[in-house]
mmCIF file of C-alpha atoms in Angstrom:
data_model
loop_
_atom_site.group_PDB
_atom_site.id
_atom_site.type_symbol
_atom_site.label_atom_id
_atom_site.label_comp_id
_atom_site.label_asym_id
_atom_site.label_seq_id
_atom_site.Cartn_x
_atom_site.Cartn_y
_atom_site.Cartn_z
ATOM 1 C CA VAL A 867 -13.191 -52.753 17.360
ATOM 2 C CA ALA A 868 -15.850 -50.691 19.348
ATOM 3 C CA ILE A 869 -14.122 -51.387 22.638
ATOM 4 C CA GLY A 870 -10.521 -50.902 21.550
ATOM 5 C CA PRO A 871 -7.390 -52.930 20.935
ATOM 6 C CA ALA A 872 -7.210 -54.274 24.553
ATOM 7 C CA TYR A 873 -10.650 -55.762 24.512
ATOM 8 C CA ARG A 874 -9.458 -59.279 25.342
ATOM 9 C CA SER A 875 -7.651 -58.268 28.482
ATOM 10 C CA VAL A 876 -10.388 -55.900 29.504
ATOM 11 C CA LEU A 877 -12.908 -58.823 29.171
ATOM 12 C CA ASP A 878 -10.904 -61.448 30.824
ATOM 13 C CA ALA A 879 -9.711 -59.172 33.676
ATOM 14 C CA ARG A 880 -13.323 -58.618 34.829
ATOM 15 C CA LEU A 881 -14.840 -61.962 33.833
ATOM 16 C CA PRO A 882 -12.459 -64.815 33.447
ATOM 17 C CA GLY A 883 -13.149 -66.733 30.399
ATOM 18 C CA ALA A 884 -15.104 -63.992 28.822
ATOM 19 C CA TYR A 885 -13.148 -63.809 25.649
ATOM 20 C CA ALA A 886 -13.385 -67.626 24.973
ATOM 21 C CA GLN A 887 -17.137 -67.499 25.572
ATOM 22 C CA ALA A 888 -17.484 -64.484 23.254
ATOM 23 C CA VAL A 889 -15.641 -66.545 20.544
ATOM 24 C CA ALA A 890 -17.943 -69.506 21.316
ATOM 25 C CA ASP A 891 -21.085 -67.321 20.919
ATOM 26 C CA ALA A 892 -19.835 -65.303 17.859
ATOM 27 C CA ASP A 893 -21.668 -67.512 15.392
ATOM 28 C CA ALA A 894 -25.066 -66.992 17.060
ATOM 29 C CA HIS A 895 -24.374 -63.360 17.553
ATOM 30 C CA PHE A 896 -23.483 -62.635 13.973
ATOM 31 C CA ALA A 897 -26.092 -64.906 12.443
ATOM 32 C CA GLY A 898 -28.970 -63.575 14.565
ATOM 33 C CA GLN A 899 -28.572 -60.498 16.658
ATOM 34 C CA ALA A 900 -26.264 -58.527 14.519
ATOM 35 C CA PRO A 901 -28.401 -58.501 11.392
ATOM 36 C CA ALA A 902 -31.440 -57.698 13.359
ATOM 37 C CA ALA A 903 -29.637 -54.798 15.055
ATOM 38 C CA GLY A 904 -28.264 -53.648 11.775
ATOM 39 C CA ALA A 905 -31.683 -53.694 10.060
ATOM 40 C CA TRP A 906 -33.321 -51.727 12.959
ATOM 41 C CA ARG A 907 -33.529 -47.797 12.452
ATOM 42 C CA LEU A 908 -34.794 -45.294 15.120
ATOM 43 C CA THR A 909 -36.288 -42.430 13.327
ATOM 44 C CA ARG A 910 -36.709 -38.913 14.805
ATOM 45 C CA GLU A 911 -40.551 -39.425 14.734
ATOM 46 C CA GLU A 912 -40.239 -42.689 16.641
ATOM 47 C CA ALA A 913 -38.010 -41.180 19.112
ATOM 48 C CA GLN A 914 -40.303 -38.275 19.703
ATOM 49 C CA ARG A 915 -42.962 -40.771 21.010
ATOM 50 C CA ILE A 916 -40.591 -41.929 23.830
ATOM 51 C CA ASP A 917 -41.507 -39.918 26.989
ATOM 52 C CA GLN A 918 -39.894 -41.921 29.650
ATOM 53 C CA PRO A 919 -36.682 -40.806 31.257
ATOM 54 C CA VAL A 920 -33.596 -41.843 29.432
ATOM 55 C CA LEU A 921 -29.902 -42.386 30.737
ATOM 56 C CA ALA A 922 -27.461 -41.890 27.988
ATOM 57 C CA VAL A 923 -24.111 -43.088 29.223
ATOM 58 C CA LEU A 924 -20.986 -42.601 27.141
ATOM 59 C CA GLY A 925 -17.298 -43.679 27.798
ATOM 60 C CA GLY A 926 -15.073 -40.621 27.807
ATOM 61 C CA GLU A 927 -12.609 -42.590 25.701
ATOM 62 C CA SER A 928 -15.146 -44.021 23.196
ATOM 63 C CA ALA A 929 -14.224 -41.618 20.349
ATOM 64 C CA GLU A 930 -10.659 -43.033 20.267
ATOM 65 C CA ASP A 931 -12.114 -46.436 19.156
ATOM 66 C CA TRP A 932 -14.799 -45.177 16.905
ATOM 67 C CA ALA A 933 -15.210 -41.471 16.040
ATOM 68 C CA GLY A 934 -19.011 -41.871 15.774
ATOM 69 C CA TRP A 935 -19.777 -42.288 19.500
ATOM 70 C CA PRO A 936 -19.977 -38.469 20.240
ATOM 71 C CA GLU A 937 -22.342 -38.120 17.298
ATOM 72 C CA VAL A 938 -24.511 -40.813 18.653
ATOM 73 C CA GLN A 939 -24.668 -39.116 22.051
ATOM 74 C CA ALA A 940 -25.455 -35.760 20.460
ATOM 75 C CA ARG A 941 -28.150 -37.316 18.305
ATOM 76 C CA LEU A 942 -29.727 -38.819 21.431
ATOM 77 C CA GLN A 943 -29.701 -35.507 23.145
ATOM 78 C CA GLU A 944 -31.402 -33.880 20.079
ATOM 79 C CA TRP A 945 -33.999 -36.486 19.638
ATOM 80 C CA LEU A 946 -34.649 -37.283 23.222
ATOM 81 C CA PRO A 947 -34.376 -34.099 25.039
ATOM 82 C CA GLN A 948 -35.218 -35.768 28.252
ATOM 83 C CA ALA A 949 -32.143 -37.925 28.081
ATOM 84 C CA GLU A 950 -29.657 -37.319 30.837
ATOM 85 C CA PRO A 951 -26.095 -37.532 29.628
ATOM 86 C CA VAL A 952 -23.393 -39.194 31.663
ATOM 87 C CA VAL A 953 -19.776 -39.434 30.438
ATOM 88 C CA LEU A 954 -17.535 -41.892 32.369
ATOM 89 C CA PRO A 955 -13.857 -40.641 32.032
ATOM 90 C CA GLY A 956 -11.292 -43.239 31.153
ATOM 91 C CA ALA A 957 -13.866 -45.730 29.662
ATOM 92 C CA ASN A 958 -14.919 -46.518 26.130
ATOM 93 C CA HIS A 959 -17.679 -48.751 24.781
ATOM 94 C CA ALA A 960 -16.719 -51.422 27.132
ATOM 95 C CA LEU A 961 -17.533 -49.169 30.063
ATOM 96 C CA PRO A 962 -19.484 -51.809 32.227
ATOM 97 C CA TRP A 963 -16.242 -53.739 32.346
ATOM 98 C CA GLN A 964 -13.961 -50.784 32.631
ATOM 99 C CA ASP A 965 -15.857 -48.832 35.250
ATOM 100 C CA PRO A 966 -18.503 -50.965 36.731
ATOM 101 C CA HIS A 967 -18.790 -48.691 39.828
ATOM 102 C CA GLY A 968 -19.311 -45.631 37.596
ATOM 103 C CA VAL A 969 -22.037 -47.481 35.726
ATOM 104 C CA ALA A 970 -23.675 -48.618 38.932
ATOM 105 C CA GLU A 971 -23.451 -45.076 40.458
ATOM 106 C CA ALA A 972 -25.055 -43.624 37.268
ATOM 107 C CA LEU A 973 -27.786 -46.188 37.389
ATOM 108 C CA ALA A 974 -28.482 -45.737 40.994
ATOM 109 C CA ALA A 975 -28.660 -41.885 40.777
ATOM 110 C CA PHE A 976 -30.844 -42.182 37.681
ATOM 111 C CA PHE A 977 -33.332 -44.556 39.338
ATOM 112 C CA ALA A 978 -33.234 -42.492 42.556
ATOM 113 C CA ARG A 979 -34.473 -39.509 40.498
ATOM 114 C CA HIS A 980 -36.801 -41.683 38.383
ATOM 115 C CA PRO A 981 -38.179 -44.509 40.487
ATOM 116 C CA LEU A 982 -40.079 -47.251 38.706
ATOM 117 C CA PRO A 983 -43.787 -47.102 39.654
ATOM 118 C CA ALA A 984 -44.943 -49.994 41.891
ATOM 119 C CA ARG A 985 -47.047 -52.637 40.235
ATOM 120 C CA ALA A 986 -50.420 -53.332 41.787
#
């Protein structure tokens, strides 16, 4: 499991009923979203067309649950040199639930450095 063996307690501690809702939504996710996500591939050439700032957030404990996360982060840095890496210690792939303050701080700092342009 990408968010570790304690996923149920992590979800329910932050959002009561989240595990039950995830189970209820599982069919829709695995029938629709998962196949689409699995079929999508980002190539190096496509990534090079991205010129917007990128925030690449990784949980410091992510590799304990799936050894590939550091490689994904390294690939983002390679393919998107403008990506700004942030590692949240003590969190894994469930970092918005495990460290919501760290995620919010990373986002706030990122958007302070890269404000969205005002729309006319």
